[in-house]
Short mmCIF file of C-alpha atoms and ligand atoms in Angstrom, two decimals:
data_model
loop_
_atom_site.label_atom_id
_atom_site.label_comp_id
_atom_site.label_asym_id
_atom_site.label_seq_id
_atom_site.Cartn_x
_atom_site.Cartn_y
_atom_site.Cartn_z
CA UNK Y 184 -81.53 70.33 46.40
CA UNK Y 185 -78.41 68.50 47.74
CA UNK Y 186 -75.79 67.66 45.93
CA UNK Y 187 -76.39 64.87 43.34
CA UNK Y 188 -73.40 63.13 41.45
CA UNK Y 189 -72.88 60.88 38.62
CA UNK Y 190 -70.83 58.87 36.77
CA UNK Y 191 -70.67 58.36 32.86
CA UNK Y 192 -68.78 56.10 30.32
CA UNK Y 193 -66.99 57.97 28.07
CA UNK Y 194 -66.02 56.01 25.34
CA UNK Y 195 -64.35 59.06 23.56
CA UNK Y 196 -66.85 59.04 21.03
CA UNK Y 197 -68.98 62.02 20.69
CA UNK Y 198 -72.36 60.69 22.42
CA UNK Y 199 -71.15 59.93 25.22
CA UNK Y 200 -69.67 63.48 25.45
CA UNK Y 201 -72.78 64.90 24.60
CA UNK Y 202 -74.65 62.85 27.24
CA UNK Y 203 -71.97 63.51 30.22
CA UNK Y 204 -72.66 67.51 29.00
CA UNK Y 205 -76.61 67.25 28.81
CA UNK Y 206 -76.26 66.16 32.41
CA UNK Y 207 -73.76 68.24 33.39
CA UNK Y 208 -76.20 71.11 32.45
CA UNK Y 209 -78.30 70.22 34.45
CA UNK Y 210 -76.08 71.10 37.54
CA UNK Y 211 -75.51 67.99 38.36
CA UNK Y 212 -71.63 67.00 39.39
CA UNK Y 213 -70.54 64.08 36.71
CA UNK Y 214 -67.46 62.35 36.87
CA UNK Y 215 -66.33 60.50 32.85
CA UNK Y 216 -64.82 57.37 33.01
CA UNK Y 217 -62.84 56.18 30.04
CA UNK Y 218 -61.63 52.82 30.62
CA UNK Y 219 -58.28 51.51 28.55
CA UNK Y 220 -57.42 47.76 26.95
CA UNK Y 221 -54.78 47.10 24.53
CA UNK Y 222 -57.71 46.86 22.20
CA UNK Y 223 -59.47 50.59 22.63
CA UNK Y 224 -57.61 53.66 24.08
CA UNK Y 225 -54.56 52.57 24.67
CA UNK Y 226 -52.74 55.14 23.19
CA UNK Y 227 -53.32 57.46 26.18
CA UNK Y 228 -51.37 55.05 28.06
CA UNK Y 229 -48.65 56.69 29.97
CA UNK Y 230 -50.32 60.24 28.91
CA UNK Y 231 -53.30 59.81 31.25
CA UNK Y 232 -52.62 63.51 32.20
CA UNK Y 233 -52.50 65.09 29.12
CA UNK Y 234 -55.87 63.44 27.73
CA UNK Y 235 -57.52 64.47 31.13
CA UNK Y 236 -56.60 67.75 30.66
CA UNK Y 237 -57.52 68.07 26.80
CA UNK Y 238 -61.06 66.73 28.18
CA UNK Y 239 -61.77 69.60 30.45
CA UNK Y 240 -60.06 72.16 28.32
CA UNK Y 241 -61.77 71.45 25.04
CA UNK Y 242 -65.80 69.94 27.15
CA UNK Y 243 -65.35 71.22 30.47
CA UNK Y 244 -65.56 67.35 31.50
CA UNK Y 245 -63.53 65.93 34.37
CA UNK Y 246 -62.03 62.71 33.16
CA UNK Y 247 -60.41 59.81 34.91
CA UNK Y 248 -58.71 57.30 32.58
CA UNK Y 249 -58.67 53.75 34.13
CA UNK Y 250 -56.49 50.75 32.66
CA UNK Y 251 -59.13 47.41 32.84
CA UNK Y 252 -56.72 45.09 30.82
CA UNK Y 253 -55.81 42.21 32.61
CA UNK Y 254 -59.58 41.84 33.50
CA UNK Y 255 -60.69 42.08 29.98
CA UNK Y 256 -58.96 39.07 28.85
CA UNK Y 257 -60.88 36.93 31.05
CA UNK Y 258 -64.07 38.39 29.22
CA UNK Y 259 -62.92 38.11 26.07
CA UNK Y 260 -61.87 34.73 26.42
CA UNK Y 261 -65.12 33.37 27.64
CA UNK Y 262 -68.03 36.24 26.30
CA UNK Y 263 -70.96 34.65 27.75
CA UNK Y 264 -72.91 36.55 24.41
CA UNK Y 265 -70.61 35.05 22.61
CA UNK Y 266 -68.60 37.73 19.30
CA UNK Y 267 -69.82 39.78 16.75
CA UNK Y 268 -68.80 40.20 13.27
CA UNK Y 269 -64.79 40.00 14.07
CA UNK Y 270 -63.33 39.52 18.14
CA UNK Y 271 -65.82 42.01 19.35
CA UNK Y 272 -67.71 40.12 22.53
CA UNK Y 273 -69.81 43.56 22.50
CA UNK Y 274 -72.49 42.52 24.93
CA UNK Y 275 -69.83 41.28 27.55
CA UNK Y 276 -67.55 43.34 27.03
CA UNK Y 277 -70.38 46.02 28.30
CA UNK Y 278 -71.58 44.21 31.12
CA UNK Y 279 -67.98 44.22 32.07
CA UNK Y 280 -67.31 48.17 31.68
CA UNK Y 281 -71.00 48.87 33.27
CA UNK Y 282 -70.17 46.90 36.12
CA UNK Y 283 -66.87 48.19 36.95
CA UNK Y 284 -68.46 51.81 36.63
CA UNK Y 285 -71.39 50.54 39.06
CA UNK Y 286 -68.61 49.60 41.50
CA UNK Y 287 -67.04 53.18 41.63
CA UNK Y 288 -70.38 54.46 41.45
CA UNK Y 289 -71.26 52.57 44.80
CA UNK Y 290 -67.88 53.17 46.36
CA UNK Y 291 -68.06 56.94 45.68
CA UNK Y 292 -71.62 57.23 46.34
CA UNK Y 293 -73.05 58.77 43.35
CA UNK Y 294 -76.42 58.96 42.52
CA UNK Y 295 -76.66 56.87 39.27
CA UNK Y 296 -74.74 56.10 35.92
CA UNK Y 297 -75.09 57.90 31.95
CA UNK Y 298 -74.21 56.48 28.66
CA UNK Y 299 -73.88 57.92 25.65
CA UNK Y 300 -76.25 55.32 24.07
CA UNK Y 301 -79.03 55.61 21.26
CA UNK Y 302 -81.11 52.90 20.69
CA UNK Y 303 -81.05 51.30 17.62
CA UNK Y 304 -77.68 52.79 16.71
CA UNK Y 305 -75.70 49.82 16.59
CA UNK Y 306 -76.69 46.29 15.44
CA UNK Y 307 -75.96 44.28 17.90
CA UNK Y 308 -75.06 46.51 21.66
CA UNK Y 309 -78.09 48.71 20.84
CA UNK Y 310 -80.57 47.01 20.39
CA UNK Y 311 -83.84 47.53 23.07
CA UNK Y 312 -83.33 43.79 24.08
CA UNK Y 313 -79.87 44.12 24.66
CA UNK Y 314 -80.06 47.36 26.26
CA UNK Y 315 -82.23 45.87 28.42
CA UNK Y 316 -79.89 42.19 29.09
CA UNK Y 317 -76.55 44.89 29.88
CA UNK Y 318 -78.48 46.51 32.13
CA UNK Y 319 -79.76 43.53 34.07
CA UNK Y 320 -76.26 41.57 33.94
CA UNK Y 321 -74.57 44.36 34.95
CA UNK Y 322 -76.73 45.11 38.05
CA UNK Y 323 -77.33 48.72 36.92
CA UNK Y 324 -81.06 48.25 36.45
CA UNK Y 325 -82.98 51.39 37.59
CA UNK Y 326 -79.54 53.47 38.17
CA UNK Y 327 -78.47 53.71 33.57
CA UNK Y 328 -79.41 56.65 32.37
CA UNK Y 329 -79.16 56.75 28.76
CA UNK Y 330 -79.91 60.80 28.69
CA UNK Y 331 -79.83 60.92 24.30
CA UNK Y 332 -82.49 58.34 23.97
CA UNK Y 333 -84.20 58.39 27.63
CA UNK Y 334 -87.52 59.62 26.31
CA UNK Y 335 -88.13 56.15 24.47
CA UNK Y 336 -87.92 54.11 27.72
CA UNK Y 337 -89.21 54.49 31.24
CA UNK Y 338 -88.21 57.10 33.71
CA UNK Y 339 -85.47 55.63 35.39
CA UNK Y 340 -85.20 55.85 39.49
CA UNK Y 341 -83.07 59.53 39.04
CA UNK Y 342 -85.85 60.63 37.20
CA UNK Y 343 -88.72 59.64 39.25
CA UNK Y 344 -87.05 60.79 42.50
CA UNK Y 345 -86.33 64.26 40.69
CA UNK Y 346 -82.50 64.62 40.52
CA UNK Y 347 -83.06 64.57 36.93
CA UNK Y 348 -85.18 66.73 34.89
CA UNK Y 349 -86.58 63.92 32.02
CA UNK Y 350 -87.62 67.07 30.30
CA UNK Y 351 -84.34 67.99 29.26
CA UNK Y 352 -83.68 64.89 28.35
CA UNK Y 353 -83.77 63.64 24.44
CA UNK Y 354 -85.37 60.57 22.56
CA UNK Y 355 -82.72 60.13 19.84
CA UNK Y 356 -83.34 56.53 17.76
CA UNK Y 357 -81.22 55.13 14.73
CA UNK Y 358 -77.91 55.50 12.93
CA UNK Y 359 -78.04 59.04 11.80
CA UNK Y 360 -75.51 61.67 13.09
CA UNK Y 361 -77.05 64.66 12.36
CA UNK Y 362 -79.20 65.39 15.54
CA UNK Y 363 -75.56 64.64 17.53
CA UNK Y 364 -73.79 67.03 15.28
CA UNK Y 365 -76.29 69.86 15.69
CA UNK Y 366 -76.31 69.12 19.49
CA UNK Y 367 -72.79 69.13 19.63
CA UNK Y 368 -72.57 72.42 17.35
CA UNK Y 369 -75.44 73.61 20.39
CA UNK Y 370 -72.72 72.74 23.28
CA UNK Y 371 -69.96 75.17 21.17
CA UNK Y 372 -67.77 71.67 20.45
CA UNK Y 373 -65.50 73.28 17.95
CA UNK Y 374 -63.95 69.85 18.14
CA UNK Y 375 -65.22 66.23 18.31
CA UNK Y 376 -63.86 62.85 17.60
CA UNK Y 377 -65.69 60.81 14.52
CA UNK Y 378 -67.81 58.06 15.17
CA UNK Y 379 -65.82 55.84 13.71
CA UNK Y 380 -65.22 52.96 16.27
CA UNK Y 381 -61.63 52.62 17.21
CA UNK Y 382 -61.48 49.32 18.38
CA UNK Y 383 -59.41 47.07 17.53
CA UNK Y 384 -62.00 43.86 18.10
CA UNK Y 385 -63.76 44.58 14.95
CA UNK Y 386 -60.85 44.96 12.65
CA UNK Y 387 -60.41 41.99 10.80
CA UNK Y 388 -57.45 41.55 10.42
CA UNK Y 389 -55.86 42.28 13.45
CA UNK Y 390 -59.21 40.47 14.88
CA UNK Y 391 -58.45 37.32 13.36
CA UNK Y 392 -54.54 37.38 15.52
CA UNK Y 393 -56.34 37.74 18.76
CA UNK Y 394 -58.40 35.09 18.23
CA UNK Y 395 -55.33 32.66 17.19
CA UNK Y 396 -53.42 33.93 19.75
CA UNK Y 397 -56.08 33.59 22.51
CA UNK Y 398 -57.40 29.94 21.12
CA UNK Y 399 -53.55 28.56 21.37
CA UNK Y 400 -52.04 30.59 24.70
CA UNK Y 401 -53.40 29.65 28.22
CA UNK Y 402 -51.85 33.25 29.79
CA UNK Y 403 -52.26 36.72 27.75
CA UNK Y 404 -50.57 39.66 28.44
CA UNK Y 405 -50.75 43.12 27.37
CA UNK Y 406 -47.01 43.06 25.85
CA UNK Y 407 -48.40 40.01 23.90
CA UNK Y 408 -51.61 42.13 22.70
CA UNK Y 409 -49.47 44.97 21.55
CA UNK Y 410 -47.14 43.03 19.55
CA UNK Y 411 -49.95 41.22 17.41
CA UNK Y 412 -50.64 44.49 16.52
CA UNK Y 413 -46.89 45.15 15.20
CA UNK Y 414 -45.93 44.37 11.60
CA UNK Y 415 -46.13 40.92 9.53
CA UNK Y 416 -46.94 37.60 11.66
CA UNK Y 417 -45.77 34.06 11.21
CA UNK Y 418 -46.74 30.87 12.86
CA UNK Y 419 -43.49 28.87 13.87
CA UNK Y 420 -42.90 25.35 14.31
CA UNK Y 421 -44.41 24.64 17.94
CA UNK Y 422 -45.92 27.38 19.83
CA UNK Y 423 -43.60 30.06 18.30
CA UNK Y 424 -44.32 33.56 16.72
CA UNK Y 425 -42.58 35.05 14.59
CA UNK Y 426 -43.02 39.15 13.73
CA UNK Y 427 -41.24 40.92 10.82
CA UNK Y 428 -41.27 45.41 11.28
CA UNK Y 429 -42.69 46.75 7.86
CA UNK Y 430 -41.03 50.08 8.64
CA UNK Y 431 -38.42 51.51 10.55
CA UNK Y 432 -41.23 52.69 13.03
CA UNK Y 433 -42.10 48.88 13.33
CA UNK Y 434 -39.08 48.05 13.96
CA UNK Y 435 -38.51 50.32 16.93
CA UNK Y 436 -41.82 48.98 18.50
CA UNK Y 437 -40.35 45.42 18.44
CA UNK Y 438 -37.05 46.74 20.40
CA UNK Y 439 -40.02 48.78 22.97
CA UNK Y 440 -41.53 45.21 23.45
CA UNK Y 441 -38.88 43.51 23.60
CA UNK Y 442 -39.22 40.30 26.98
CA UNK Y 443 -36.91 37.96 28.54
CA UNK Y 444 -36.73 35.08 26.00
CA UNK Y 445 -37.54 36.62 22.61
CA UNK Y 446 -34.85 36.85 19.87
CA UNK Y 447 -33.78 39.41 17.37
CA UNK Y 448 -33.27 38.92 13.44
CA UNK Y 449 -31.49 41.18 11.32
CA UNK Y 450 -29.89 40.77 7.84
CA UNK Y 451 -26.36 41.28 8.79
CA UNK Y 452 -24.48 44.31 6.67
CA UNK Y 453 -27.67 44.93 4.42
CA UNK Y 454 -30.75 46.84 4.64
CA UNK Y 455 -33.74 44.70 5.99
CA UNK Y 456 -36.57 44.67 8.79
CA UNK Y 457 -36.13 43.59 12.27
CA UNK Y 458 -37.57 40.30 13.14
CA UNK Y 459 -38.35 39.11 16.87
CA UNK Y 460 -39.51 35.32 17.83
CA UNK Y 461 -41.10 34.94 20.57
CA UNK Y 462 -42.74 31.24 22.21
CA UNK Y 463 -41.72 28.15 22.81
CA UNK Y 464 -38.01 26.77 21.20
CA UNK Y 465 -38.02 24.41 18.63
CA UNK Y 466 -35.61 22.95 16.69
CA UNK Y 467 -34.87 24.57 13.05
CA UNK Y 468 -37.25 27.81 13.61
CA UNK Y 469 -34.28 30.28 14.05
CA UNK Y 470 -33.32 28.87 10.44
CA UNK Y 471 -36.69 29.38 9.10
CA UNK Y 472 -37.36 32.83 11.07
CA UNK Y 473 -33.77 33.81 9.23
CA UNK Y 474 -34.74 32.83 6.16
CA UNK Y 475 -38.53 34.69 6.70
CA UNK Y 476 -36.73 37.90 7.70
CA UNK Y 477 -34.59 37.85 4.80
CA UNK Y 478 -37.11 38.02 2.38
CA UNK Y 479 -38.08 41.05 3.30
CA UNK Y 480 -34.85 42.67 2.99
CA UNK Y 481 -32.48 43.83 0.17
CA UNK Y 482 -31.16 40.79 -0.11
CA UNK Y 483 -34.05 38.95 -0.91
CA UNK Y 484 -32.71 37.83 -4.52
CA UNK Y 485 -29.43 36.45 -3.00
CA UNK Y 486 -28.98 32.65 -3.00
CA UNK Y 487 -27.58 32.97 0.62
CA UNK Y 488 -27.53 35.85 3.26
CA UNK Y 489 -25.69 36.17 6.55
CA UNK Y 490 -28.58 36.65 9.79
CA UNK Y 491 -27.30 38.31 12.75
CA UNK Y 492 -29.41 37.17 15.88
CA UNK Y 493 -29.29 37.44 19.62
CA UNK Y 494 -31.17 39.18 22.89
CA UNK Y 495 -29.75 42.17 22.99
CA UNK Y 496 -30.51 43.93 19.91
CA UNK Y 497 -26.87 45.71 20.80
CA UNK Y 498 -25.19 42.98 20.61
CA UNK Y 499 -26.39 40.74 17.65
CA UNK Y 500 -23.56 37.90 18.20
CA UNK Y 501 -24.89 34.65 16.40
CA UNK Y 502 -24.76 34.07 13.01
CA UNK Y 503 -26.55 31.82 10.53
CA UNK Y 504 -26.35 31.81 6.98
CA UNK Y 505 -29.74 30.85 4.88
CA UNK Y 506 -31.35 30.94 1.50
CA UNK Y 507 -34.38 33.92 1.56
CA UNK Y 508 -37.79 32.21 1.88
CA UNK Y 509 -39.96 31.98 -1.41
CA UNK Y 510 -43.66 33.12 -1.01
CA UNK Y 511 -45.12 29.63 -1.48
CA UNK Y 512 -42.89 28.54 1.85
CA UNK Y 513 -44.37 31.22 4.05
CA UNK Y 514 -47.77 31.80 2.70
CA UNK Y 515 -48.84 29.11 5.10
CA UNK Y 516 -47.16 30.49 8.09
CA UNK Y 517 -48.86 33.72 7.99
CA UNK Y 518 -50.73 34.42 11.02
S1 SF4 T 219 -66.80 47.61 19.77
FE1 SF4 T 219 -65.17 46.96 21.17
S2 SF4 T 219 -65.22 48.48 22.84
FE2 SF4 T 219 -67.16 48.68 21.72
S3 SF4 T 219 -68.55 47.34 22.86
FE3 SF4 T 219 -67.70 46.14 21.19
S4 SF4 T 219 -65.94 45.08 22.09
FE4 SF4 T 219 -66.49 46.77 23.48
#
């Protein structure tokens, strides 16, 4: 038989693992794509190499890690499907992933495309009908192969033309682990990441900040995305943010994100967080910011407290003296 290729979506998790390796077993040559937004994987950011590399040690899977960020806003912003539970446009936001993998598929002529999906595992993505509407949208009708649940649907084109054996194939259904774990146990995985989700969509909190942040800016960029997820958030007079570190390690993530235009806030001489605005300028929010900032410091019971601000978080020159915020002040601010 010639050579046949494919390419899968790893989402990390451990079915899709599973599914890349069921196919990979059956000699066939399968390339994993794991694709990165601020709001899933983004931690191997900058470490591409390494996480490759764990991938083949630890699965024998070949990896490519490929940043889709500044094209996942636009889907996010406008989910045709519309959200689930939190930020989480699910159904787009697969369409989106399946078609960019169709596109490398076609450009790198492989044969067709795996998932790790199960039916009915997840309420809304996983569904038979929306199986079915990802598939369609996405223009990877005839080419998915979902190898852990392929036995409950038709034989897909690689398995009527033979380059898949549907026999080896499984007909997993429903929320439980256990078939994945024994699989996996099967395979020799001595390792395996939970199931647990990891993105950041359908966390509610954090959910709820993209969704302000995306309903009141026209442009998004990944800096902005990474900062919502830093420390306490504050809504300032005009289009202004306001973020206050929680820790030390906080803190140092506001310096790291630091762009032209935002200001640091420190409690000058005493022990306090950093605070960084960022947005439009407005009259009286440096006061307010100052004040907010405070609060969170040592000095929170003092009647006034010196602020050090500026750009350069070397070289804190201004100065403003204010009265710490009370909680009834700021409780409406928080973002
Ligand atoms: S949970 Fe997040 S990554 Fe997964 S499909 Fe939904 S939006 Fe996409």
């Amino acid at each position: 038989m010639s050579r046949r290729k494919a390419f899968s979506l790893l989402s990390g998790g451990l079915d899709s693992l599973l599914a890349t390796r069921l196919i990979m077993e059956q000699g066939i040559e399968v390339t994993a794509l794991h694709f990165i937004t601020p709001f899933f994987g983004y931690s191997k950011k900058g470490e591409e190499g390494r996480y490759e590399e764990s991938w083949r040690r630890l699965y024998g899977i070949q990896a490519r890690i490929i940043d889709v960020s500044e094209e996942y806003f636009q889907v996010l912003r406008y989910p045709r499907y519309g959200y689930g539970k939190n930020f989480n446009p699910c159904i787009d936001c697969k369409i989106f992933l399946f078609t960019k993998a169709r596109g490398l598929m076609e450009e790198e002529k492989a044969d067709f495309l795996i998932t790790g999906e199960v039916l009915g595992q997840r309420p809304m993505s996983q569904r038979r009908d929306t199986l079915r509407i990802v598939e369609r949208d996405s223009g990877t009708e005839g080419v998915l192969l979902r190898p852990l649940c392929a036995k409950n649907f038709k034989p897909t084109r690689p398995e009527v033309e033979g380059l898949v054996n549907r026999e080896k194939l499984l007909a997993l259904t429903g929320r439980s682990r256990k078939p994945q774990m024994k699989l996996a146990e099967e395979m020799g995985f001595r390792h395996y990441p939970s199931p647990a989700g990891g993105c950041l969509l359908t966390d509610p909190v954090l959910a709820n900040r993209f969704r302000k942040y995306f309903t009141k800016s026209p442009t998004i960029s990944t800096n902005d995305i990474l900062l919502l997820q830093v420390g306490r958030h504050f809504q300032m007079p005009g289009n202004g943010l306001l973020v206050v570190g929680r820790r030390d390690e906080e803190n140092q993530k506001l310096i790291n994100l630091k762009q032209g235009g935002d200001i640091f806030l420190k409690v000058h001489s005493i022990p306090g967080p950093l605070g960084l605005i960022r947005g439009k300028e407005e009259e009286g929010r440096l006061c307010l910011a100052a004040s907010i900032v405070t609060r969170y410091s040592k000095a929170k019971s003092q009647d006034e407290v010196q602020v050090s601000y500026g750009q350069d978080i070397e070289n804190l020159w201004g100065r403003l003296l204010v009265k710490p915020a009370e909680d009834d002040q700021i409780n409406g601010l928080r973002y």
